[in-house]
Coordinates of C-alpha atoms and ligand atoms in Angstrom, one line a residue:
M223 CA 24.9 103.0 33.9
R224 CA 27.2 100.1 34.5
I225 CA 30.5 100.2 36.4
D226 CA 32.8 97.3 36.7
V227 CA 35.8 97.3 38.9
L228 CA 38.7 95.0 38.3
T229 CA 40.4 94.3 41.6
L230 CA 42.2 91.6 43.5
F231 CA 40.1 92.5 46.6
P232 CA 36.4 92.5 45.6
E233 CA 35.4 92.0 49.2
M234 CA 36.5 95.5 49.9
F235 CA 33.6 96.8 47.8
E236 CA 30.8 94.8 49.5
G237 CA 29.8 97.3 52.2
V238 CA 30.4 100.3 50.0
F239 CA 28.2 99.1 47.1
D240 CA 25.4 98.1 49.4
A241 CA 25.2 101.0 51.8
S242 CA 23.5 104.4 51.7
I243 CA 23.0 106.2 48.4
L244 CA 25.0 103.7 46.3
G245 CA 22.9 100.9 47.7
K246 CA 19.7 102.7 46.9
A247 CA 20.9 103.6 43.4
R248 CA 21.5 99.9 42.8
Q249 CA 18.2 98.9 44.2
K250 CA 16.4 101.4 42.0
G251 CA 18.2 99.9 39.0
I252 CA 19.9 103.2 38.1
V253 CA 23.4 101.7 38.3
T254 CA 24.9 98.2 38.1
L255 CA 28.0 97.9 40.2
E256 CA 30.3 94.8 39.9
A257 CA 33.6 94.1 41.6
I258 CA 35.4 91.4 39.6
N259 CA 38.5 89.6 40.7
F260 CA 40.8 89.6 37.7
R261 CA 42.7 86.7 39.3
E262 CA 40.0 84.6 37.8
Y263 CA 41.4 85.5 34.3
S264 CA 44.8 84.2 35.1
E265 CA 45.6 81.2 33.0
S266 CA 48.5 80.0 35.1
K267 CA 48.2 77.0 37.3
H268 CA 48.3 78.9 40.6
K269 CA 46.3 81.9 39.3
T270 CA 49.3 84.1 39.4
V271 CA 48.7 87.8 38.7
D272 CA 52.0 89.4 39.5
D273 CA 55.7 88.9 38.9
Y274 CA 59.1 90.4 39.8
P275 CA 60.0 93.6 37.9
Y276 CA 62.5 93.3 35.0
G277 CA 65.7 95.1 36.0
G278 CA 65.2 94.2 39.7
G279 CA 64.0 96.3 42.6
G280 CA 61.5 95.8 45.3
G281 CA 57.8 95.0 45.0
M282 CA 55.7 93.0 42.6
V283 CA 54.3 94.1 39.3
L284 CA 50.8 93.1 38.0
K285 CA 51.1 91.1 34.8
P286 CA 49.4 92.3 31.7
E287 CA 47.6 89.0 30.6
P288 CA 44.8 88.7 33.3
V289 CA 44.0 92.4 33.1
F290 CA 43.8 92.5 29.3
S291 CA 41.7 89.3 29.3
A292 CA 39.3 90.7 31.9
V293 CA 38.8 94.0 30.1
E294 CA 38.4 92.2 26.7
D295 CA 35.7 90.0 28.3
L296 CA 33.9 93.1 29.5
H297 CA 34.2 94.7 26.1
A298 CA 32.6 91.6 24.6
Q299 CA 29.7 91.7 27.0
S300 CA 29.1 95.4 26.6
K301 CA 26.6 97.0 24.3
T302 CA 28.8 100.1 24.0
T303 CA 32.5 100.7 24.1
P304 CA 33.4 101.1 27.8
R305 CA 35.7 103.8 29.1
V306 CA 38.6 102.0 30.8
V307 CA 40.0 103.9 33.7
L308 CA 43.2 103.0 35.4
M309 CA 43.5 104.2 39.1
C310 CA 47.0 105.6 39.2
P311 CA 48.8 108.2 41.4
Q312 CA 50.5 109.5 38.3
G313 CA 47.2 110.1 36.4
E314 CA 45.1 113.1 35.9
T315 CA 43.8 114.5 39.2
F316 CA 40.1 113.6 39.7
T317 CA 37.8 116.5 39.9
Q318 CA 34.1 117.3 39.9
R319 CA 34.3 118.2 36.2
K320 CA 35.7 114.7 35.5
A321 CA 33.0 113.1 37.6
E322 CA 30.4 115.0 35.5
E323 CA 32.1 113.9 32.3
L324 CA 32.2 110.2 33.4
A325 CA 28.6 110.3 34.6
E326 CA 27.6 110.7 31.0
E327 CA 29.0 107.3 30.0
E328 CA 27.0 104.1 29.8
H329 CA 29.7 101.8 30.9
L330 CA 32.9 102.3 32.9
V331 CA 35.6 99.8 33.8
L332 CA 37.9 100.8 36.6
I333 CA 41.2 99.0 37.1
C334 CA 42.7 98.9 40.6
G335 CA 46.5 98.4 40.7
H336 CA 48.2 97.0 43.8
Y337 CA 51.7 96.3 45.1
E338 CA 54.4 98.2 43.2
G339 CA 52.0 98.9 40.2
Y340 CA 51.3 97.3 36.9
D341 CA 53.0 96.4 33.7
E342 CA 53.4 99.6 31.6
R343 CA 51.7 97.9 28.6
I344 CA 48.4 98.1 30.5
R345 CA 48.7 101.9 30.7
E346 CA 49.9 102.2 27.1
H347 CA 47.5 99.9 25.3
L348 CA 44.5 99.2 27.3
V349 CA 43.2 102.2 29.2
T350 CA 41.4 105.4 28.0
D351 CA 41.9 107.4 31.2
E352 CA 44.3 107.4 34.2
L353 CA 42.9 109.0 37.4
S354 CA 44.6 110.0 40.6
I355 CA 42.7 111.0 43.7
G356 CA 45.5 113.2 44.9
D357 CA 49.2 113.6 45.3
Y358 CA 49.8 110.7 47.7
V359 CA 50.2 107.0 47.4
L360 CA 47.8 104.3 48.7
T361 CA 48.4 100.6 48.8
G362 CA 45.9 99.9 46.1
G363 CA 43.4 101.4 43.7
E364 CA 40.4 100.2 45.6
I365 CA 39.9 103.2 47.8
P366 CA 40.4 105.6 44.9
A367 CA 38.0 103.6 42.8
M368 CA 35.4 103.8 45.6
A369 CA 35.8 107.6 45.7
V370 CA 35.4 107.9 42.0
I371 CA 32.4 105.7 41.8
D372 CA 30.6 107.4 44.7
S373 CA 31.1 110.9 43.2
I374 CA 29.8 109.7 39.8
V375 CA 26.8 107.7 41.0
R376 CA 25.4 110.6 43.1
L377 CA 25.3 112.7 39.9
L378 CA 23.1 110.2 38.0
P379 CA 19.5 111.4 37.6
G380 CA 17.2 110.0 40.3
V381 CA 19.9 109.0 42.7
L382 CA 19.8 112.0 45.2
G383 CA 16.4 112.6 46.7
N384 CA 16.9 116.3 46.4
E385 CA 18.2 116.7 42.8
S386 CA 19.2 120.3 43.5
S387 CA 21.7 119.4 46.2
A388 CA 24.3 118.0 43.7
V389 CA 23.9 121.1 41.5
T390 CA 24.7 123.5 44.4
D391 CA 27.4 121.4 45.9
S392 CA 31.0 122.7 46.1
Y393 CA 32.8 122.6 42.8
S394 CA 29.6 121.9 40.8
T395 CA 29.0 125.7 40.7
G396 CA 32.7 126.4 40.3
L397 CA 32.7 127.8 43.9
L398 CA 32.7 126.3 47.4
E399 CA 29.2 126.0 48.9
H400 CA 27.8 128.3 51.5
P401 CA 27.6 127.2 55.2
H402 CA 24.6 125.3 56.5
Y403 CA 22.8 125.5 59.8
T404 CA 19.9 123.6 61.4
R405 CA 18.0 123.7 64.7
P406 CA 18.5 124.9 67.4
P407 CA 18.7 128.6 66.5
E408 CA 21.2 129.0 69.4
F409 CA 23.7 126.4 70.6
R410 CA 26.1 127.1 73.5
G411 CA 25.7 130.8 72.8
W412 CA 26.5 130.5 69.1
S413 CA 23.6 131.8 67.0
V414 CA 22.4 131.0 63.5
P415 CA 22.8 134.0 61.2
E416 CA 19.8 136.3 61.5
T417 CA 19.1 136.3 57.7
L418 CA 18.6 132.5 57.6
L419 CA 15.8 132.8 60.3
S420 CA 14.1 135.7 58.5
G421 CA 12.2 133.6 56.0
H422 CA 13.0 136.2 53.4
H423 CA 13.9 134.1 50.4
E424 CA 15.7 136.8 48.3
N425 CA 17.9 137.8 51.3
I426 CA 18.7 134.2 52.1
K427 CA 19.6 133.6 48.5
R428 CA 21.9 136.7 48.5
W429 CA 23.5 135.7 51.8
R430 CA 24.3 132.3 50.5
R431 CA 25.8 133.6 47.3
E432 CA 28.0 136.1 49.3
Q433 CA 29.1 133.4 51.7
S434 CA 29.9 131.1 48.9
L435 CA 32.0 133.8 47.2
L436 CA 33.8 134.7 50.5
R437 CA 34.5 131.0 51.3
T438 CA 36.0 130.5 47.9
L439 CA 38.0 133.7 48.2
S440 CA 39.4 132.7 51.6
R441 CA 39.9 129.0 51.0
R442 CA 40.3 128.4 47.3
P443 CA 40.9 131.7 45.5
D444 CA 42.3 129.7 42.6
L445 CA 38.7 128.6 41.7
L446 CA 37.6 132.2 41.2
A447 CA 39.5 132.6 37.9
D448 CA 37.2 130.1 36.2
A449 CA 34.0 130.7 38.1
E450 CA 31.0 132.3 36.5
L451 CA 30.7 135.7 38.2
T452 CA 29.0 138.9 37.3
D453 CA 31.0 142.1 37.0
K454 CA 29.3 143.3 40.2
E455 CA 30.4 140.2 42.1
R456 CA 34.0 140.5 40.9
K457 CA 34.0 144.1 42.1
W458 CA 32.4 143.2 45.4
L459 CA 34.9 140.4 45.9
A460 CA 37.8 142.8 45.2
E461 CA 36.5 145.1 48.0
Q462 CA 36.3 142.4 50.6
S463 CA 39.0 142.1 53.2
V464 CA 39.0 138.4 54.0
T465 CA 38.9 137.6 57.7
T466 CA 37.7 133.9 57.5
N467 CA 40.4 131.5 58.6
R468 CA 41.5 128.6 56.4
Y469 CA 40.0 125.5 58.1
Ligands
SAM706 C1 51.5 101.4 45.9 S1 50.6 102.1 44.5 C2 51.9 102.1 43.3 C3 52.6 103.3 43.2 C4 53.7 103.4 42.1 N1 54.8 102.5 42.4 C5 54.1 104.8 41.8 O1 55.1 105.2 42.4 O2 53.5 105.5 41.0 C6 49.6 100.7 44.1 C7 48.4 101.1 43.3 O3 47.5 101.9 44.1 C8 46.7 102.7 43.3 N2 46.9 104.1 43.8 C9 47.8 104.5 44.8 N3 47.7 105.8 45.0 C10 46.7 106.3 44.2 C11 46.2 107.6 44.0 N4 46.6 108.6 44.6 N5 45.2 107.7 43.0 C12 44.8 106.6 42.3 N6 45.3 105.3 42.5 C13 46.2 105.2 43.4 C14 47.2 102.5 41.9 O4 46.3 101.6 41.3 C15 48.5 101.9 42.1 O5 48.9 101.1 41.0

């Protein structure tokens, strides 16, 4: 897979692209990650990329020409037609389902806005998707792009050492994941649940499923409507009085 990010601040991606799981995925050749400064595509003498908004008001607006030229250049280099994703607080809210969908693509181009935003013609005529990472506004699309890239790359085959961990993660199953414990079995008087120490695989599996259902019921009951549950599980959930606190 190839992911190109169009940004005015490519240096922000240096550590992120080289560290941890993303760094390893690049080294293994599973993904090619490039941060491209679209200022290089400006044809003006001073490499200008923004201008005052028509109609007045504060803030600067990214001009269409450099962004269009950069995307068209990437189109020309690509063997496939890339999905062109605009990072945008007004876009579709990014979810695990969207990460799974985008992980199927061969080539993604992510555009990071900055300042007041971008010329509307970029949104109307250049992009295939608009993604928001939540209902809040950041100074630029770089941090949202990092979150989107990280969540996509970890889904690519061969990236996570333990393939099953992405499959059982929260949201992948439609539920929140069960709690985890490690050694020591007792810490400051707080014990690891007996079932996890029992070595009884069936009981552990059942305990984890129940915990996952209870967590989802107490923290994100909205997810249960679309989760794949058996009739027995739905009945069991209906019987539970939820005592778990929200965070
Ligand atoms: C300061 S914001 C512009 C906000 C814009 N004036 C508005 O009200 O919708 C600058 C850029 O940061 C990025 N950005 C900010 N918040 C975001 C979010 N929640 N999700 C995705 N991108 C975001 C976008 O690329 C946006 O163009």
